[in-house]
CSV table of C-alpha atoms in Angstrom, one decimal:
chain,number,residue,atom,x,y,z
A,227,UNK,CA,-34.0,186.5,-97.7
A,228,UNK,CA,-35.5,190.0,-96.8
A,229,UNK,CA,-36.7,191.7,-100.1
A,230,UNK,CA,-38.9,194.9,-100.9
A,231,UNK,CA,-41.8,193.8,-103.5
A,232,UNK,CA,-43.6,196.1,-105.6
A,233,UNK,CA,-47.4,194.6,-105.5
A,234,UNK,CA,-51.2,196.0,-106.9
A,235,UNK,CA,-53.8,195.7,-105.4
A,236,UNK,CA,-57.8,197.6,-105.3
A,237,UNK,CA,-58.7,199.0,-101.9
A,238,UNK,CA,-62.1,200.0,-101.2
A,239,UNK,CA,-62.3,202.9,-98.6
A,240,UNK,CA,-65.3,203.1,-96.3
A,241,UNK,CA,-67.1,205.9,-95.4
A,242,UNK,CA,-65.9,206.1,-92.4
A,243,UNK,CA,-62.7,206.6,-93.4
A,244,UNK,CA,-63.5,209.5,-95.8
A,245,UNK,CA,-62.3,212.2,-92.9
A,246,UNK,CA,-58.8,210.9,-93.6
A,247,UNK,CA,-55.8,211.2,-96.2
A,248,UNK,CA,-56.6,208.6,-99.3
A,249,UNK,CA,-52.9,207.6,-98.7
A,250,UNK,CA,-53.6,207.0,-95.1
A,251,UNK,CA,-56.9,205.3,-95.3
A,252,UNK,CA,-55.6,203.1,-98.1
A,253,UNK,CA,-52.4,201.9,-96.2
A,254,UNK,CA,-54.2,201.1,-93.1
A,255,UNK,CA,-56.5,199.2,-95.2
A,256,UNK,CA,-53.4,197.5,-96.9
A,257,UNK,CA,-52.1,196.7,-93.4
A,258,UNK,CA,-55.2,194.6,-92.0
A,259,UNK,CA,-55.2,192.8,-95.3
A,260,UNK,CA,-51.5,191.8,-95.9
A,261,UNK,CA,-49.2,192.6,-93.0
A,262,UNK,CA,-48.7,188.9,-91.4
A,263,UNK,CA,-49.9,187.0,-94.1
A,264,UNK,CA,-47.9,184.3,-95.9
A,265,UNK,CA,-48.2,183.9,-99.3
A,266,UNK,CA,-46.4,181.4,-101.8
A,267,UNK,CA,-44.8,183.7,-103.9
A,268,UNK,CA,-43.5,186.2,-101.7
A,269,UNK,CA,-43.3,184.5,-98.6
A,270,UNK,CA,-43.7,186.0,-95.0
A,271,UNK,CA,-45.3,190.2,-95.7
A,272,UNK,CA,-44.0,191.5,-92.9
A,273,UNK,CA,-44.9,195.0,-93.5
A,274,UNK,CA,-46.2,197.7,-96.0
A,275,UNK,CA,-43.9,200.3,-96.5
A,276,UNK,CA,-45.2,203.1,-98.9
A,277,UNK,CA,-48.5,203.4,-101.1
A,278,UNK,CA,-49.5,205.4,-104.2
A,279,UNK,CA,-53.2,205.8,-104.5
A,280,UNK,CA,-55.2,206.5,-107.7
A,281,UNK,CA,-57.0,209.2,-106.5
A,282,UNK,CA,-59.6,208.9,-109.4
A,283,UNK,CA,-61.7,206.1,-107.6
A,284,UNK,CA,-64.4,204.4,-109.0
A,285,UNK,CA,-67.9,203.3,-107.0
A,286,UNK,CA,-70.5,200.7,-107.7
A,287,UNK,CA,-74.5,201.3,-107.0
A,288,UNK,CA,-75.8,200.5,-103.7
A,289,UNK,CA,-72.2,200.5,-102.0
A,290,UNK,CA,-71.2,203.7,-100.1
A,291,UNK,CA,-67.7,203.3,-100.5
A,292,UNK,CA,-65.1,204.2,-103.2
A,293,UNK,CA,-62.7,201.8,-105.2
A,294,UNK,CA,-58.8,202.9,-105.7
A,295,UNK,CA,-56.2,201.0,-107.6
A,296,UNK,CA,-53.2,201.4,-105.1
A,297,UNK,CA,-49.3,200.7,-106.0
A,298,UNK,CA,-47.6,199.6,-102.4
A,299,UNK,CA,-44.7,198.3,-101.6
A,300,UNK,CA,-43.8,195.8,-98.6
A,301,UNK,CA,-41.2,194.0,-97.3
A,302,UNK,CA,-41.1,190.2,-97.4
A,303,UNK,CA,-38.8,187.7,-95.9
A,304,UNK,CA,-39.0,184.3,-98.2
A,305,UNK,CA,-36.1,181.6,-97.0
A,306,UNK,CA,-33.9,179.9,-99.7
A,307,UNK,CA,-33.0,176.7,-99.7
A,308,UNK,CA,-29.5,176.3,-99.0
A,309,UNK,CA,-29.5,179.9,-97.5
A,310,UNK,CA,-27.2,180.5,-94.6
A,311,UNK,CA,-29.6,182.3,-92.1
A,312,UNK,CA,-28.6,183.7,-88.6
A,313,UNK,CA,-31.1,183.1,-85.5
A,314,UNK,CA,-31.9,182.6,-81.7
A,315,UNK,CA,-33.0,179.7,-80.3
A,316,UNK,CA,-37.0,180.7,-78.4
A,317,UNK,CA,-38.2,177.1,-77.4
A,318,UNK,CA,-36.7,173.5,-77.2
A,319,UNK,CA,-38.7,170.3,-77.3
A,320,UNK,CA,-38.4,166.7,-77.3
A,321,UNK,CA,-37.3,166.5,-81.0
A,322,UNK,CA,-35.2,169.9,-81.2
A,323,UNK,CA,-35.4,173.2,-81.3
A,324,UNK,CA,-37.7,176.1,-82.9
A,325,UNK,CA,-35.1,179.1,-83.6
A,326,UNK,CA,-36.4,182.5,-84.4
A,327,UNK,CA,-34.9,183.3,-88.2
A,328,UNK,CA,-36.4,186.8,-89.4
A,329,UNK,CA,-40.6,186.9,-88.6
A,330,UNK,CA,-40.6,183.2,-88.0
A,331,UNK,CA,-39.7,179.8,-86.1
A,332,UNK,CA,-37.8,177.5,-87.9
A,333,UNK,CA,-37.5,173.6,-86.9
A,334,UNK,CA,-33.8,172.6,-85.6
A,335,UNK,CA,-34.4,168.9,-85.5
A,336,UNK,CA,-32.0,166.8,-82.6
A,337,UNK,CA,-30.8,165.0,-85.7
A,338,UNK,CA,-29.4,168.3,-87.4
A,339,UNK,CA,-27.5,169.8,-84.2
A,340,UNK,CA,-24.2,167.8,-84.4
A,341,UNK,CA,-22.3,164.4,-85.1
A,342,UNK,CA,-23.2,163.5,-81.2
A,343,UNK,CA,-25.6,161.4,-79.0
A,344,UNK,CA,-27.8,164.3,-77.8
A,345,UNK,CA,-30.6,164.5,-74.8
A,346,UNK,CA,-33.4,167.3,-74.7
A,347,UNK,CA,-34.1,168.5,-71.3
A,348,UNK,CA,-37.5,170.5,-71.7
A,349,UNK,CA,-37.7,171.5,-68.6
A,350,UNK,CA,-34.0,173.5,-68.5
A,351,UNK,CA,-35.1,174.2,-71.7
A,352,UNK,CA,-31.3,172.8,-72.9
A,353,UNK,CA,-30.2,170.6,-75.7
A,354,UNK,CA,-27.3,168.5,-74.2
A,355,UNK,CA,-24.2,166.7,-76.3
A,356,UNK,CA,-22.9,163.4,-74.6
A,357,UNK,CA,-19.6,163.1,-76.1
A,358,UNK,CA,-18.4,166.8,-76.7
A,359,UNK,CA,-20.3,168.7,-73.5
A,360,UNK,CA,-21.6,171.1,-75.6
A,361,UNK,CA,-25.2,172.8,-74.7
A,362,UNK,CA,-28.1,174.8,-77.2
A,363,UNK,CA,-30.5,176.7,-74.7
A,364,UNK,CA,-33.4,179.1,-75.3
A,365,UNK,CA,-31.7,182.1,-76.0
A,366,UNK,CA,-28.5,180.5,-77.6
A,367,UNK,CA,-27.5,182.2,-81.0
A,368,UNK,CA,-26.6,180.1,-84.0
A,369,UNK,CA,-25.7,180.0,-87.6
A,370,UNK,CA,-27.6,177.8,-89.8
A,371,UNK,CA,-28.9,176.3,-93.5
A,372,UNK,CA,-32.4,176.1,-94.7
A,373,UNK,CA,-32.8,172.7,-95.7
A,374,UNK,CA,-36.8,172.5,-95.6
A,375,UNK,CA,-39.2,175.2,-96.7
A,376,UNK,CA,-42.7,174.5,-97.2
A,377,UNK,CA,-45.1,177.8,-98.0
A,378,UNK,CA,-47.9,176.2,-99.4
A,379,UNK,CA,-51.6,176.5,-99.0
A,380,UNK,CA,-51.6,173.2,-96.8
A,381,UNK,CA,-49.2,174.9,-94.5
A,382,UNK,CA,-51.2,177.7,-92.4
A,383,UNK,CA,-47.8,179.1,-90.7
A,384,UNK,CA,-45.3,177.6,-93.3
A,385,UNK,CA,-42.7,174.8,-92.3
A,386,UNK,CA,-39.0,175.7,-92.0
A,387,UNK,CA,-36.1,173.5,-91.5
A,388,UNK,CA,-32.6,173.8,-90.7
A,389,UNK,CA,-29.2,172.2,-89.8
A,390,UNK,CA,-26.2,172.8,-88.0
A,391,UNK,CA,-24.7,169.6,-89.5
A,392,UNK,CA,-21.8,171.2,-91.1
A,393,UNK,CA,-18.6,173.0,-91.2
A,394,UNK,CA,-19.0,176.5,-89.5
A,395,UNK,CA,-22.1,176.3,-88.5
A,396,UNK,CA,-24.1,175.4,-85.0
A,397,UNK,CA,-23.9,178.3,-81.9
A,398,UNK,CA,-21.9,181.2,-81.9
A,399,UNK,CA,-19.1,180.0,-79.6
A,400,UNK,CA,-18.9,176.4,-81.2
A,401,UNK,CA,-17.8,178.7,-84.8
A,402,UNK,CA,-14.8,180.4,-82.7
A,403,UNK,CA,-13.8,177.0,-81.8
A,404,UNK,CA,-13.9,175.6,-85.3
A,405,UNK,CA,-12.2,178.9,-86.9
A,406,UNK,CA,-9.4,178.4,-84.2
A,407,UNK,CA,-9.3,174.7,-84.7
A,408,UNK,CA,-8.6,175.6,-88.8
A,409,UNK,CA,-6.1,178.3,-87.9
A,410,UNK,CA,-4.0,175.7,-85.9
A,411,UNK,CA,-4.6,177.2,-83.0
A,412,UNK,CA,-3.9,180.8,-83.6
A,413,UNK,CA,-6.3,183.4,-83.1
A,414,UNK,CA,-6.2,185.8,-86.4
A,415,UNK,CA,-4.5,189.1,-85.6
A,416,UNK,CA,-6.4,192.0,-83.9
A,417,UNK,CA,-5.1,194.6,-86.9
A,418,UNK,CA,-1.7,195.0,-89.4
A,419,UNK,CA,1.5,196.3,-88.0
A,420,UNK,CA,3.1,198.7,-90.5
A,421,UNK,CA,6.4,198.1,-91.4
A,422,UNK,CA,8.7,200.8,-92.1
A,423,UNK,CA,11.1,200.4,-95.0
A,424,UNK,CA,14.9,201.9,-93.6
């Protein structure tokens, strides 16, 4: 789930960024220091989005930079269990699939695609159902739920994992298939006729 978070932090400007805006100084400071980082709480900071500075700054002997305390807000991306997320698949392997969901790869294990005997070919770069003859390749599209989210310290990148293993979910066209399938056959209707009382 994307969400703007309201954090507070204190930045200590150089001196050689004392030719600049605070503001600007401050949020290219806040960008090193957050923007890609992961963090337990808030998840995947993708980027900061606005600052406030304390201009009244505070310095410390023998150091020939200033301290501000800085107000910033930055948007995060921290997956739910059980949340439904959209994605694309960027890389299969011999167990499954990493799909791109937001600012990171999550896991699409073989066992989570479908009820099927499946085969991973690494080298089409496909995913391949033996009974239904239906394919997952790098750059499919798919719908699926977080089952596995791990954010901790132990895990550098964090550890996402998903399935496909249930109603209305899987690749784009596989949906269209199961909506039709539940519709008895029918597509739904483009748009409403009007009917005019006589």
């Amino acid at each position: 789930m994307f969400s703007i978070s309201t954090l507070v932090d204190v930045v200590r400007i150089p001196p050689s960024l004392f030719g600049t805006t605070l503001k600007k100084a401050a949020v290219n400071i806040l960008k090193e220091k957050y923007e890609s980082m992961i963090n337990a709480d808030l998840g995947y900071i993708i980027m900061i989005l606005d600052a406030k500075v304390d201009e009244m700054g505070k310095m410390i002997a023998g150091d020939g930079g200033t301290f501000h305390k800085v107000e910033f807000e930055a948007l995060t991306f921290y997956p739910k269990l059980q949340e439904i997320v959209q994605g694309e698949i960027v890389d299969i392997t011999d167990f499954g699939a990493f799909v791109r969901i937001g600012p990171t790869d999550a896991l699409l294990h073989l066992s989570q695609v479908m009820d099927d005997y499946l085969k991973s070919d690494v080298k089409s770069g496909m995913i391949l159902a033996n009974q239904s003859g239906r394919t997952l390749k790098v750059g499919s599209t798919l719908r699926a739920r977080i089952t596995a989210v791990s954010l901790g310290k132990a895990a550098a990148m964090g550890k996402i994992g998903i399935t496909c293993r249930q109603p209305f979910l899987g690749a784009d066209d596989w949906i269209v298939e199961e909506i039709k399938k539940a519709s008895g056959g029918k597509e739904e209707p483009a748009k409403e006729e009007k009917v005019e009382a006589s």
